[in-house]
Coordinates of C-alpha atoms in Angstrom, one line a residue:
M1374 CA -220.8 11.7 -188.4
N1375 CA -222.2 14.1 -185.7
S1376 CA -219.2 15.6 -184.0
V1377 CA -221.4 17.1 -181.2
K1378 CA -222.8 13.8 -180.3
L1379 CA -219.5 12.1 -180.5
A1380 CA -217.6 14.6 -178.2
P1381 CA -218.7 13.0 -174.8
L1382 CA -217.7 9.7 -176.2
L1383 CA -214.3 10.8 -177.0
L1384 CA -213.8 12.3 -173.4
I1385 CA -214.8 8.9 -171.9
F1386 CA -212.4 7.2 -174.4
V1387 CA -209.6 9.5 -173.2
E1388 CA -210.1 8.3 -169.6
V1389 CA -210.2 4.6 -170.7
A1390 CA -207.1 4.9 -172.9
N1391 CA -205.1 6.9 -170.3
K1392 CA -205.8 4.5 -167.3
R1393 CA -205.7 1.4 -169.6
S1394 CA -208.7 0.1 -167.6
F1395 CA -212.6 0.2 -168.0
T1396 CA -212.9 -0.2 -164.1
A1397 CA -210.6 2.7 -163.3
A1398 CA -212.2 5.1 -165.9
A1399 CA -215.6 4.1 -164.6
K1400 CA -214.5 5.1 -161.0
K1401 CA -213.1 8.4 -162.1
L1402 CA -216.2 9.3 -164.1
G1403 CA -218.7 8.0 -161.7
M1404 CA -220.2 5.6 -164.2
S1405 CA -220.7 1.8 -164.2
K1406 CA -218.2 -0.3 -166.0
S1407 CA -220.9 -1.5 -168.4
A1408 CA -222.0 2.0 -169.2
I1409 CA -218.4 2.8 -170.1
S1410 CA -218.0 -0.2 -172.3
Q1411 CA -221.2 0.6 -174.2
Q1412 CA -220.0 4.2 -174.8
I1413 CA -216.6 2.9 -176.3
K1414 CA -218.6 0.4 -178.4
R1415 CA -220.8 3.3 -179.7
L1416 CA -217.6 5.3 -180.6
E1417 CA -216.0 2.3 -182.3
Q1418 CA -219.3 1.9 -184.4
A1419 CA -219.5 5.6 -185.3
T1420 CA -215.9 5.7 -186.5
G1421 CA -215.8 2.2 -188.1
Q1422 CA -212.5 1.4 -186.4
Q1423 CA -211.4 -0.6 -183.3
L1424 CA -209.8 1.6 -180.9
L1425 CA -209.1 -0.7 -177.9
A1426 CA -208.1 -4.3 -177.4
R1427 CA -208.9 -6.1 -174.2
N1428 CA -206.4 -8.5 -172.7
T1429 CA -205.8 -10.1 -169.2
R1430 CA -204.0 -7.0 -168.0
G1431 CA -206.5 -4.5 -169.0
V1432 CA -206.8 -2.8 -172.4
T1433 CA -204.3 -1.7 -175.1
L1434 CA -204.6 0.8 -177.8
T1435 CA -204.8 -0.1 -181.5
A1436 CA -202.8 2.0 -183.9
V1437 CA -206.0 4.0 -184.8
G1438 CA -206.7 4.3 -181.1
E1439 CA -203.2 5.8 -180.4
T1440 CA -203.8 8.4 -183.2
L1441 CA -207.2 9.2 -181.8
L1442 CA -206.0 9.5 -178.3
A1443 CA -203.3 12.1 -179.4
R1444 CA -206.1 14.2 -180.9
S1445 CA -208.7 13.7 -178.3
E1446 CA -206.4 14.5 -175.2
L1447 CA -206.1 18.0 -176.5
L1448 CA -210.0 18.3 -176.7
S1449 CA -210.1 17.0 -173.0
Q1450 CA -207.4 19.4 -171.9
Q1451 CA -208.9 22.4 -173.7
L1452 CA -212.2 21.6 -172.0
S1453 CA -210.7 21.3 -168.6
L1454 CA -208.9 24.6 -169.1
T1455 CA -212.1 26.2 -170.2
L1456 CA -213.9 25.0 -167.1
T1457 CA -211.0 26.2 -164.9
E1458 CA -211.1 29.6 -166.5
L1459 CA -214.8 29.8 -166.0
N1460 CA -214.5 28.8 -162.4
S1461 CA -211.8 31.5 -162.0
A1462 CA -214.0 34.2 -163.6
K1463 CA -216.8 33.2 -161.2
T1464 CA -214.6 34.0 -158.2
Q1465 CA -212.7 36.8 -159.8
P1466 CA -214.9 38.6 -162.3
S1467 CA -213.1 40.9 -164.8
G1468 CA -213.9 43.1 -167.8
Q1469 CA -216.5 45.9 -168.3
F1470 CA -219.1 46.4 -165.7
K1471 CA -221.8 48.7 -167.1
V1472 CA -224.4 50.2 -164.9
S1473 CA -227.4 52.4 -165.7
V1474 CA -228.6 54.7 -162.8
P1475 CA -231.2 57.6 -162.2
P1476 CA -229.6 61.0 -162.4
F1477 CA -230.0 61.8 -158.7
F1478 CA -228.8 58.4 -157.4
E1479 CA -225.1 58.3 -158.1
Q1480 CA -223.6 60.7 -155.6
H1481 CA -224.2 59.1 -152.2
I1482 CA -225.3 55.6 -153.3
V1483 CA -224.0 54.2 -156.5
I1484 CA -220.6 55.8 -156.6
P1485 CA -219.6 54.7 -152.9
A1486 CA -221.1 51.2 -153.7
L1487 CA -219.2 50.9 -157.0
Q1488 CA -216.0 52.1 -155.4
Q1489 CA -216.2 49.3 -152.9
L1490 CA -217.0 46.8 -155.5
C1491 CA -213.9 47.7 -157.4
V1492 CA -211.8 47.3 -154.2
E1493 CA -213.1 43.8 -153.9
F1494 CA -213.0 43.0 -157.5
P1495 CA -210.2 45.0 -159.0
K1496 CA -210.3 43.3 -162.5
L1497 CA -213.7 45.1 -163.1
S1498 CA -213.8 48.2 -165.5
P1499 CA -216.9 50.2 -164.4
E1500 CA -219.0 52.4 -166.7
I1501 CA -222.0 54.4 -165.3
I1502 CA -224.7 55.6 -167.5
V1503 CA -226.7 58.3 -165.9
T1504 CA -230.2 58.6 -167.2
G1505 CA -233.9 59.1 -166.1
K1506 CA -235.2 56.9 -168.9
W1507 CA -235.8 53.2 -168.9
Q1508 CA -232.8 51.3 -170.3
D1509 CA -233.3 47.9 -171.6
L1510 CA -230.3 45.7 -170.3
R1511 CA -229.7 43.9 -173.6
E1512 CA -230.2 46.6 -175.9
H1513 CA -227.8 48.8 -174.1
N1514 CA -225.4 45.9 -173.0
L1515 CA -225.8 46.7 -169.4
D1516 CA -225.0 44.4 -166.5
V1517 CA -227.3 46.2 -164.0
A1518 CA -230.0 48.8 -164.3
I1519 CA -231.3 50.8 -161.2
F1520 CA -234.8 52.0 -161.7
G1521 CA -237.3 53.8 -159.6
G1522 CA -241.1 53.7 -160.0
D1523 CA -243.4 51.3 -161.8
L1524 CA -241.5 48.6 -163.7
K1525 CA -242.1 47.6 -167.3
D1526 CA -242.9 44.0 -168.0
S1527 CA -239.7 42.2 -168.8
N1528 CA -237.9 39.0 -168.4
Y1529 CA -235.3 40.5 -166.1
R1530 CA -234.8 39.8 -162.4
A1531 CA -235.9 42.9 -160.3
L1532 CA -234.4 42.8 -156.8
S1533 CA -235.8 45.4 -154.3
I1534 CA -233.5 48.0 -153.0
G1535 CA -236.0 49.9 -150.9
K1536 CA -238.5 52.8 -150.8
V1537 CA -237.9 56.4 -150.4
A1538 CA -240.6 59.0 -149.8
E1539 CA -240.6 62.6 -150.9
I1540 CA -240.2 65.4 -148.3
F1541 CA -240.7 69.2 -148.5
C1542 CA -237.6 71.3 -148.1
A1543 CA -236.6 74.9 -148.2
S1544 CA -233.4 76.9 -147.3
P1545 CA -233.3 78.8 -143.9
R1546 CA -232.7 82.0 -145.7
Y1547 CA -235.7 81.5 -148.0
L1548 CA -237.9 80.7 -144.9
K1549 CA -236.6 84.0 -143.2
Q1550 CA -237.3 86.0 -146.3
H1551 CA -240.9 84.6 -147.2
G1552 CA -242.0 83.3 -143.8
N1553 CA -242.3 80.0 -142.0
L1554 CA -244.4 77.3 -143.6
T1555 CA -246.3 75.5 -140.8
S1556 CA -249.5 74.5 -142.6
L1557 CA -250.5 72.9 -145.9
E1558 CA -252.7 75.9 -146.6
Q1559 CA -249.7 78.2 -146.6
L1560 CA -247.9 76.4 -149.2
T1561 CA -250.0 77.8 -152.0
S1562 CA -248.6 81.2 -151.2
H1563 CA -245.0 80.1 -151.3
R1564 CA -242.8 79.7 -154.3
F1565 CA -243.1 76.0 -155.4
I1566 CA -240.4 74.5 -157.5
A1567 CA -241.7 71.4 -159.4
T1568 CA -239.9 68.2 -160.2
P1569 CA -240.4 66.6 -163.7
W1570 CA -243.2 64.4 -162.6
Q1571 CA -245.2 67.0 -160.5
H1572 CA -248.2 68.5 -162.1
D1573 CA -250.7 71.2 -160.9
E1574 CA -252.0 68.8 -158.3
L1575 CA -249.7 67.1 -155.7
R1576 CA -250.6 63.7 -154.0
L1577 CA -249.6 63.9 -150.3
F1578 CA -249.8 61.5 -147.6
D1579 CA -248.9 61.2 -143.9
N1580 CA -245.6 59.7 -142.8
K1581 CA -247.0 56.2 -142.9
Q1582 CA -248.1 56.7 -146.5
N1583 CA -251.9 56.7 -145.5
N1584 CA -254.7 59.3 -145.6
E1585 CA -253.9 60.5 -149.1
Q1586 CA -255.0 64.2 -149.9
Q1587 CA -254.5 66.3 -153.0
L1588 CA -253.5 69.9 -153.3
K1589 CA -253.6 72.1 -156.4
I1590 CA -250.7 74.4 -156.6
A1591 CA -249.1 76.8 -159.0
H1592 CA -245.6 76.3 -160.0
Y1593 CA -243.2 79.2 -159.4
A1594 CA -240.4 77.3 -161.3
K1595 CA -239.8 74.0 -162.9
T1596 CA -236.9 71.9 -164.0
N1597 CA -236.3 68.4 -165.6
T1598 CA -233.7 67.1 -163.2
L1599 CA -233.7 66.5 -159.4
N1600 CA -230.2 67.8 -159.0
T1601 CA -231.2 71.1 -160.4
V1602 CA -234.2 71.3 -158.1
L1603 CA -231.9 70.6 -155.0
E1604 CA -229.6 73.4 -156.4
M1605 CA -232.5 75.9 -156.7
V1606 CA -233.7 75.2 -153.2
Q1607 CA -230.1 75.7 -151.9
H1608 CA -230.0 79.1 -153.7
D1609 CA -233.1 80.2 -151.9
M1610 CA -235.5 80.2 -154.8
G1611 CA -238.5 78.3 -153.2
V1612 CA -239.8 75.1 -151.6
A1613 CA -239.6 71.8 -153.3
L1614 CA -240.9 68.1 -152.7
F1615 CA -238.2 65.5 -153.6
P1616 CA -236.8 62.2 -152.3
A1617 CA -235.5 62.3 -148.9
F1618 CA -231.9 60.9 -149.6
L1619 CA -231.4 63.9 -152.1
A1620 CA -230.9 66.3 -149.2
T1621 CA -229.6 64.1 -146.4
E1622 CA -226.3 65.9 -146.1
E1623 CA -227.9 69.4 -146.4
L1624 CA -230.5 68.6 -143.8
S1625 CA -227.9 67.2 -141.3
N1626 CA -225.7 70.5 -141.8
E1627 CA -228.8 72.6 -141.6
R1628 CA -228.2 74.1 -144.9
L1629 CA -231.8 73.0 -145.7
K1630 CA -234.8 72.6 -143.5
R1631 CA -237.6 70.1 -143.7
V1632 CA -240.9 71.9 -143.7
L1633 CA -244.4 70.3 -143.2
P1634 CA -242.6 67.3 -141.6
E1635 CA -246.1 65.6 -141.0
L1636 CA -246.5 65.3 -144.7
Q1637 CA -244.8 63.2 -147.5
G1638 CA -245.3 62.9 -151.3
R1639 CA -245.3 59.5 -152.9
A1640 CA -243.0 56.7 -151.6
W1641 CA -241.0 55.5 -154.7
Q1642 CA -239.8 51.8 -154.9
F1643 CA -236.5 51.3 -156.3
Y1644 CA -235.2 48.2 -158.1
F1645 CA -232.1 46.6 -159.0
L1646 CA -232.3 44.8 -162.4
H1647 CA -230.1 42.0 -163.9
Q1648 CA -230.4 39.4 -166.5
Y1649 CA -229.5 36.2 -164.5
H1650 CA -232.4 33.7 -163.8
G1651 CA -230.3 31.1 -162.1
E1652 CA -227.4 31.8 -159.8
K1653 CA -226.1 35.3 -160.4
P1654 CA -222.5 36.1 -160.6
I1655 CA -220.7 36.9 -157.3
H1656 CA -220.0 40.6 -158.2
I1657 CA -223.8 41.1 -159.3
G1658 CA -224.9 39.8 -155.9
R1659 CA -222.4 41.9 -154.0
F1660 CA -223.2 45.1 -156.0
H1661 CA -226.9 44.5 -154.9
Q1662 CA -225.7 44.3 -151.3
L1663 CA -223.7 47.3 -151.5
I1664 CA -226.4 49.5 -153.2
S1665 CA -228.9 48.4 -150.6
H1666 CA -226.5 49.2 -147.9
Y1667 CA -225.8 52.9 -149.1
F1668 CA -229.5 53.5 -150.0
N1669 CA -230.5 52.7 -146.5
K1670 CA -227.6 54.7 -145.1
A1671 CA -228.7 57.8 -147.2
N1672 CA -232.4 57.4 -145.9
S1673 CA -231.5 56.9 -142.3

């Protein structure tokens, strides 16, 4: 006896038995009366027992039917409770919410977005993994991964967050000590601090990301994190080319100055990755909205 195949028949039986009517059960379940009758017949054939007896007033339960109803009602109630809990979780998600983000993305974008998400969904328990490496969502049990650059082929959904270009920055004190930087030719005589992906030749564009040109340049210093590059520039160590949002606050407060403003480095595309191919949970969609909002705010 296949219990999986019998389960829907038992749920139909519970409706008929409780209402003592094929017609009322059919109306409740959105089925025809004949379809209901056929399902009950299949159940009786599978169990080898008569469960219902028809009479002029409707149907009555046999002794076996009474016993089966007592057991099956629990199944029906448990299923109803499970569906209610699932619907509640859909509107009020809870539990661990694990996010992977690039090491320079958290301060002005992810943390304010996550703080607002937790205000709206207070039962979430956030965990942030800061890494510059690709993180597989299933392997690392992640709800969301934020990634910049060229995506690997995967079965995950990738939603666009936006693009950000690299700009040249230096501190006012550095420029006072080493001279203003007004042309690309002058850059080779300045102290250039390289980011992890920058090599001896820079790819540069105009502010519309057109007219690419390349420049060979020696590195005065190099580090493997963008936060460290920013710190080095703030401490008057040289000129760097990094994502614009990294220095938004410092530029607005004039602690840093953009140099060679007619030029940019590569524009990086950032993505919001999740695992859901159908309708995504409400908190996943809301987090994407918040990340996009703070990303655009940091780049405005």
